Backbone as JSON Lines, residues from 0, in Angstrom:
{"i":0,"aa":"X","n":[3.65,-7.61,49.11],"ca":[3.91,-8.16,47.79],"c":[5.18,-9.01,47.89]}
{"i":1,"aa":"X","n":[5.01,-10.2,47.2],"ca":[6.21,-10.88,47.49],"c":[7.33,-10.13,46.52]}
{"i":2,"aa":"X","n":[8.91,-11.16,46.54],"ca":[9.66,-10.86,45.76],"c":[9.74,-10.86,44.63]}
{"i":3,"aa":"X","n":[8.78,-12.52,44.23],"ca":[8.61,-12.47,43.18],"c":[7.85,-11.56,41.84]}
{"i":4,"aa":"X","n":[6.93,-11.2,42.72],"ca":[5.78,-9.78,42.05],"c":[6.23,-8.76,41.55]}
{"i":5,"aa":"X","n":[7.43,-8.2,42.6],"ca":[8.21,-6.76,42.46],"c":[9.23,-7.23,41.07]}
{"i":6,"aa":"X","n":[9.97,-8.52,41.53],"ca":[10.63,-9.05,40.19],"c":[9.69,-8.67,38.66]}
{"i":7,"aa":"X","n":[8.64,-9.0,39.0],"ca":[8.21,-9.57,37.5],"c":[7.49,-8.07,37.03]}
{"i":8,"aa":"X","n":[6.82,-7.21,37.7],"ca":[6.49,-5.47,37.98],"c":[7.76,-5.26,37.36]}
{"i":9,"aa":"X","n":[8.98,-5.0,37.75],"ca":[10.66,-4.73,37.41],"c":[10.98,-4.78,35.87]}
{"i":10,"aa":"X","n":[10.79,-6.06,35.73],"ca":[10.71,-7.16,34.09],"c":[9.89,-6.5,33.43]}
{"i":11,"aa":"X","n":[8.49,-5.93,33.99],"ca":[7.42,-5.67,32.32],"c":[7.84,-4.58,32.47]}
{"i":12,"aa":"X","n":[8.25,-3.32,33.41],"ca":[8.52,-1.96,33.2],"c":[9.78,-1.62,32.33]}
{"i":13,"aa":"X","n":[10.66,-2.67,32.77],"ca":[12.0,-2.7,31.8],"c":[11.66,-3.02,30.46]}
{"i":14,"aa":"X","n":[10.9,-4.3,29.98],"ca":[10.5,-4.2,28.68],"c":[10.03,-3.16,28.03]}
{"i":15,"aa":"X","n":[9.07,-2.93,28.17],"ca":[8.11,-1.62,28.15],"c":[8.9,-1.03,27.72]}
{"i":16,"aa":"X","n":[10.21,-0.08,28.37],"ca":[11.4,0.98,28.46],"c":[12.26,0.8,26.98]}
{"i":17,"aa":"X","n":[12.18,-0.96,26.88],"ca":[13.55,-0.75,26.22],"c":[12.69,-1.06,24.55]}
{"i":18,"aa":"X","n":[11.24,-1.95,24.57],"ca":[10.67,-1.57,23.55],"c":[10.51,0.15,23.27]}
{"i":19,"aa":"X","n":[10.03,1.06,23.71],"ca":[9.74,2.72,23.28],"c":[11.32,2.51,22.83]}
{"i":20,"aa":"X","n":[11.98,2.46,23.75],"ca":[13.37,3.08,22.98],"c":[13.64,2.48,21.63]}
{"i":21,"aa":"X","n":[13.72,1.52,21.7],"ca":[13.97,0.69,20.21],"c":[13.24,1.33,19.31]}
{"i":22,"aa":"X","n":[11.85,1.12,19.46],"ca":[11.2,2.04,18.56],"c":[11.25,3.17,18.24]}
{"i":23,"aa":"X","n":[11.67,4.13,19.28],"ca":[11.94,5.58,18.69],"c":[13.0,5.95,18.18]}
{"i":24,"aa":"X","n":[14.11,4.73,18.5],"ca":[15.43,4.46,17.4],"c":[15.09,4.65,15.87]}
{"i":25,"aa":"X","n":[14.1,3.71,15.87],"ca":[13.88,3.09,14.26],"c":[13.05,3.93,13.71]}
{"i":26,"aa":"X","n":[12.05,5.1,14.27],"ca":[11.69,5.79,13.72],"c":[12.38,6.88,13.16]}
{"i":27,"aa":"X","n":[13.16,7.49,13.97],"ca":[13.82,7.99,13.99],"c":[14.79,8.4,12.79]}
{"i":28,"aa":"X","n":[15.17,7.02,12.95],"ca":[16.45,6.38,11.72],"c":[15.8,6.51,10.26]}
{"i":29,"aa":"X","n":[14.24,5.77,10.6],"ca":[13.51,5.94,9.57],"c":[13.11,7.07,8.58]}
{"i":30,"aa":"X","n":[12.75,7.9,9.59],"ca":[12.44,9.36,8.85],"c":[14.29,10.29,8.66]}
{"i":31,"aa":"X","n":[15.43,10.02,9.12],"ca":[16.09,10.75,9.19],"c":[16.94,10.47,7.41]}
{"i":32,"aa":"X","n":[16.67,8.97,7.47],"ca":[17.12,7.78,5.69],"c":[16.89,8.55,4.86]}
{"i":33,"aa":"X","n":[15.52,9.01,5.23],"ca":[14.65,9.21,3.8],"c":[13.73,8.09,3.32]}
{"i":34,"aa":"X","n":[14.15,7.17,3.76],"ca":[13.35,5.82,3.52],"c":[11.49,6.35,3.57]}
{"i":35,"aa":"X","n":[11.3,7.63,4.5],"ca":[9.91,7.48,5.06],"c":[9.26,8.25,3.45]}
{"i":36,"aa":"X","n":[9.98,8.8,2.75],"ca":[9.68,9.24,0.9],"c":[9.32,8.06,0.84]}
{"i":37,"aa":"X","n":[9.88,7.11,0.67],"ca":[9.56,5.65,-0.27],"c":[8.57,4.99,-0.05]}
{"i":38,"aa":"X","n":[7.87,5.27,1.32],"ca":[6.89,4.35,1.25],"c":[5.24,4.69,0.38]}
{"i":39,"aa":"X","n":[5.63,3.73,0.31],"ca":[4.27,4.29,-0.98],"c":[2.79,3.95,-0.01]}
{"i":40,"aa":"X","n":[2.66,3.67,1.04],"ca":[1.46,3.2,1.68],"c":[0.98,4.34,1.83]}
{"i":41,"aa":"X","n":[1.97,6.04,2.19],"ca":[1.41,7.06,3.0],"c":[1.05,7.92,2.04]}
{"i":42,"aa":"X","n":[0.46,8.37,2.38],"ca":[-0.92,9.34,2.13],"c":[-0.05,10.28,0.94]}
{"i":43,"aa":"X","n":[0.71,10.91,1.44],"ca":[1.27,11.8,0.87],"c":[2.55,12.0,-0.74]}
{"i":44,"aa":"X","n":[2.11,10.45,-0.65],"ca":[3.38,9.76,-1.93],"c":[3.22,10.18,-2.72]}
{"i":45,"aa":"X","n":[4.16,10.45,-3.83],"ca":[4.89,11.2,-5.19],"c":[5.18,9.85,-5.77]}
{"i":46,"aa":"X","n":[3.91,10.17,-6.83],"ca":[4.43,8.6,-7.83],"c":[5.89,9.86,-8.76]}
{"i":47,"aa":"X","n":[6.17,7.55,-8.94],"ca":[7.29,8.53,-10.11],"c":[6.84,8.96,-11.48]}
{"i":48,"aa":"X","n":[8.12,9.7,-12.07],"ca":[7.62,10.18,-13.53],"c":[6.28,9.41,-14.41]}
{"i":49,"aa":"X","n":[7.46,8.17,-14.66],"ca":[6.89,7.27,-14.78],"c":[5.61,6.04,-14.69]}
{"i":50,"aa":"X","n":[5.19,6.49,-13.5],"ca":[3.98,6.12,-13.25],"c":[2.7,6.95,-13.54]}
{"i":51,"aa":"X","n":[3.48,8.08,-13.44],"ca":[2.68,9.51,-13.51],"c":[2.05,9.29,-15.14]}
{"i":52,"aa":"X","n":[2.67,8.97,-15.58],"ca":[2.33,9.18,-17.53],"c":[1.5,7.9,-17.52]}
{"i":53,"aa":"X","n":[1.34,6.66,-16.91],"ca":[0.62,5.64,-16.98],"c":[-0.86,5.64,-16.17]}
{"i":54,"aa":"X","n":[-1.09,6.61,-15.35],"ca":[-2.02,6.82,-14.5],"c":[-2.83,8.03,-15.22]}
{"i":55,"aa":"X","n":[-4.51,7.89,-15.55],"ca":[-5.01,8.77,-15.8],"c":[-6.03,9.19,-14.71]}
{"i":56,"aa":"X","n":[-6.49,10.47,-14.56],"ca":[-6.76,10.82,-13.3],"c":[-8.22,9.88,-12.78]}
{"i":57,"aa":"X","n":[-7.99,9.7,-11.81],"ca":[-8.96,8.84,-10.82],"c":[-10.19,9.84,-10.74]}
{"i":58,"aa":"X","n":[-11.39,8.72,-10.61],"ca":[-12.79,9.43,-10.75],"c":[-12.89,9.2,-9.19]}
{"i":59,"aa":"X","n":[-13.97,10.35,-8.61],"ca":[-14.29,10.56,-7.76],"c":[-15.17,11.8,-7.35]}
{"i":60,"aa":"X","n":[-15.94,11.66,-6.97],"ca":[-17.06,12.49,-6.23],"c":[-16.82,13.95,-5.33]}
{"i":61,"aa":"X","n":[-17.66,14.54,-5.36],"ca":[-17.3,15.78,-4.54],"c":[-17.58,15.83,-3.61]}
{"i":62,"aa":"X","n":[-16.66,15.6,-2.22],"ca":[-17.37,15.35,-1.29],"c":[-18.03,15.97,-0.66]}
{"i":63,"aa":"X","n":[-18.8,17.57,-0.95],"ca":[-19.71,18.44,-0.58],"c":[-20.77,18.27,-2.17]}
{"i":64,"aa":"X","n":[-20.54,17.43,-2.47],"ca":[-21.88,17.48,-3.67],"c":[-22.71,16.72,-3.54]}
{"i":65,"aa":"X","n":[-24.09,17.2,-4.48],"ca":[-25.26,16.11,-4.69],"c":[-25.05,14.92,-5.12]}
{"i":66,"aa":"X","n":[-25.42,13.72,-4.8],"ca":[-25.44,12.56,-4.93],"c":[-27.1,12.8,-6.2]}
{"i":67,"aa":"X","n":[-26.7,12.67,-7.29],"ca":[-28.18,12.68,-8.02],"c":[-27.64,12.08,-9.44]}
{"i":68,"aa":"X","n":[-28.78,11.97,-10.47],"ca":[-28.99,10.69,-11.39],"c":[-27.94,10.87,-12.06]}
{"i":69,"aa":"X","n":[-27.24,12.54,-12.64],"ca":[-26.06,12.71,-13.13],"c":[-24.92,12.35,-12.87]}
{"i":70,"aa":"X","n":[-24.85,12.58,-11.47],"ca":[-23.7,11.93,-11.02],"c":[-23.45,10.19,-11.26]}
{"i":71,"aa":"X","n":[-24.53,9.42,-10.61],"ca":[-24.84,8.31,-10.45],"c":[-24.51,7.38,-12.3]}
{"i":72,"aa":"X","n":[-25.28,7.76,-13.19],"ca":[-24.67,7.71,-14.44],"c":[-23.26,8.2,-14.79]}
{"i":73,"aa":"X","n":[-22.7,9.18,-14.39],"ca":[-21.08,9.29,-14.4],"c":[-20.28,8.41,-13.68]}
{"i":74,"aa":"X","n":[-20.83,7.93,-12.74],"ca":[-20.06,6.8,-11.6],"c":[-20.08,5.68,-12.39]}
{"i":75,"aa":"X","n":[-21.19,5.29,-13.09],"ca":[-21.31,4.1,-13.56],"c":[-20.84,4.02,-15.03]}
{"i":76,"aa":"X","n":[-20.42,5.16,-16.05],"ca":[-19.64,5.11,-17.31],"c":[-18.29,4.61,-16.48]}
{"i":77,"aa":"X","n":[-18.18,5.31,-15.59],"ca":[-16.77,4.93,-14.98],"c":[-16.31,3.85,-14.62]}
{"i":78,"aa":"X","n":[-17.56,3.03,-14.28],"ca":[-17.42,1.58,-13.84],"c":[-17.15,0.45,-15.08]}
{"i":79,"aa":"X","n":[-17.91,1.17,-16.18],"ca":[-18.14,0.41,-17.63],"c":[-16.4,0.42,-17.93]}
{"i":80,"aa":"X","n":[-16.11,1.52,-17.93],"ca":[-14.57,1.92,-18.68],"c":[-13.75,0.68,-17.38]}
{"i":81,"aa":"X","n":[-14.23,1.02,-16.23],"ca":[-12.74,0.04,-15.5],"c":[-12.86,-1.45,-15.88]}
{"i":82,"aa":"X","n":[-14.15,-1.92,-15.66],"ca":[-14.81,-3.43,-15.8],"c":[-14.29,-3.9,-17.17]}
{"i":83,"aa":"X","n":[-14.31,-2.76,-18.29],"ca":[-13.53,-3.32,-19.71],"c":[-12.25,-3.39,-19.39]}
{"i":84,"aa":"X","n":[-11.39,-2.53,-18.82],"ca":[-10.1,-2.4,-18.72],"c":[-9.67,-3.86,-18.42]}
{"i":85,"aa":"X","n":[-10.1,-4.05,-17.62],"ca":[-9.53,-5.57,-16.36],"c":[-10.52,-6.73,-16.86]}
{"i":86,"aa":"X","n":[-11.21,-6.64,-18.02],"ca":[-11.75,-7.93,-18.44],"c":[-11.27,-9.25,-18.89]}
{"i":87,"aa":"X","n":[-10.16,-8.57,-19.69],"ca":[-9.26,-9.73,-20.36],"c":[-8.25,-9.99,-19.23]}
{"i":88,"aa":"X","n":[-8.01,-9.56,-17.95],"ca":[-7.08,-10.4,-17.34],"c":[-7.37,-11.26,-16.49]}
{"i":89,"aa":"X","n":[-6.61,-11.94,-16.41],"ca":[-6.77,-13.68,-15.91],"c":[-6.6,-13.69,-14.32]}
{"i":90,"aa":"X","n":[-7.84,-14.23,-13.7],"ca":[-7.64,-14.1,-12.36],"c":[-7.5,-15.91,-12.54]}
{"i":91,"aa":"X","n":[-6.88,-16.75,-11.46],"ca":[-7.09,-17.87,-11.02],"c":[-5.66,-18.41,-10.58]}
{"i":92,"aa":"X","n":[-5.66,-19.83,-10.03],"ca":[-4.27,-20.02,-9.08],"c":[-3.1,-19.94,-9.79]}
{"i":93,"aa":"X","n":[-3.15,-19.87,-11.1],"ca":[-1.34,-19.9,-11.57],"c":[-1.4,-17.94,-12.07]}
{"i":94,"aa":"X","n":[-1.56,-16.95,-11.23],"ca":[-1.55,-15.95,-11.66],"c":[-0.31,-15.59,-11.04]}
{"i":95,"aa":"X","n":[0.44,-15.75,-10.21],"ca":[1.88,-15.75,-9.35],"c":[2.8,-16.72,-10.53]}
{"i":96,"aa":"X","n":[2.34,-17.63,-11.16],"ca":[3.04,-18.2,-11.98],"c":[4.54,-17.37,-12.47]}
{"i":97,"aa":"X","n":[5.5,-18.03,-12.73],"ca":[6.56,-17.63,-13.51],"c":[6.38,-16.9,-14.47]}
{"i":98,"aa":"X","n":[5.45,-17.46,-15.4],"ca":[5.28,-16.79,-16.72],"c":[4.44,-15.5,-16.83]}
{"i":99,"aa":"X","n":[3.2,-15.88,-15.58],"ca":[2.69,-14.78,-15.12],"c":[3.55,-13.53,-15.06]}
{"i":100,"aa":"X","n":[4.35,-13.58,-14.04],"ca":[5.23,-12.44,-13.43],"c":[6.51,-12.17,-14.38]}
{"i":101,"aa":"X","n":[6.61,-13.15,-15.43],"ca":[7.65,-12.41,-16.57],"c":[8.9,-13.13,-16.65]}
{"i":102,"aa":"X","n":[9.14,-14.28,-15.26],"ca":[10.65,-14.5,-15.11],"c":[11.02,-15.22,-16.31]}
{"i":103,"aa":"X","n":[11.98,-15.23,-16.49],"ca":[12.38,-15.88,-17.67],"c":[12.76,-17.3,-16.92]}
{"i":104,"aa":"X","n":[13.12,-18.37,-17.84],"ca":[13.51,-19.5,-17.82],"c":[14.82,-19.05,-16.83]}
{"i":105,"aa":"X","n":[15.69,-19.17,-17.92],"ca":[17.14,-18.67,-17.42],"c":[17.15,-18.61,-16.1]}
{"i":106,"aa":"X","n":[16.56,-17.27,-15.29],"ca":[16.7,-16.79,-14.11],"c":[16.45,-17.98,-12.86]}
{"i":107,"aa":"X","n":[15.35,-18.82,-13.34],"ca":[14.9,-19.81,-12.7],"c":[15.57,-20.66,-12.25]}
{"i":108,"aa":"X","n":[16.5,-21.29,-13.28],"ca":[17.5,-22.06,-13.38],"c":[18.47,-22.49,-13.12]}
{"i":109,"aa":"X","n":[18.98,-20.7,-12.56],"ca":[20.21,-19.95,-11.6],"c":[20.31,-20.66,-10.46]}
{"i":110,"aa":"X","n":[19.1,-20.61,-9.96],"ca":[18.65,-20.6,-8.63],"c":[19.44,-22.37,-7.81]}
């Protein structure tokens, strides 16, 4: 093997090394913050109070149950109730809009 081979073998094993480490830094750091509570992606998240009183409980199926016409008609009142919920809101390109998202003039202006 030339020199150059063992060089560049050398180079990806060192990367390799010092990526894990970095990363097990930041995990680390991550879960030690508390930061790893906040993320709301994981499974296990605690809405707040607040959200808690705005959220009514989510429909869903049993996942050891019959799939039959009762059910199937309960799935679909459920669908009626969401499809009204979200009828009146406005999907299309100015939905990111300013006014959309609430900013006021003022704030804009700052900028």
């Amino acid at each position: 093997m030339s020199k150059g081979g063992r060089n560049l073998i050398i180079l990806g094993i060192a990367s390799i090394l010092v990526t894990a480490i970095t990363c097990g830094i930041s995990l680390f750091l991550y879960n030690t913050s508390g930061d790893i509570y906040l993320d709301r992606s994981r499974p296990g998240f605690l809405p707040e109070e607040s959200e808690e009183a705005e959220t009514k409980n989510d429909f869903s199926f049993s996942e050891d149950g019959d799939l039959n016409n009762d059910a199937i008609d309960e799935y679909l009142d459920n669908l009626k109730e969401t499809r009204a919920s979200i009828k009146g809101e406005e999907f299309g390109p100015d939905v990111l809009s300013d006014k959309n998202l609430g900013i006021p003039e003022s704030e804009k202006s700052e900028e």
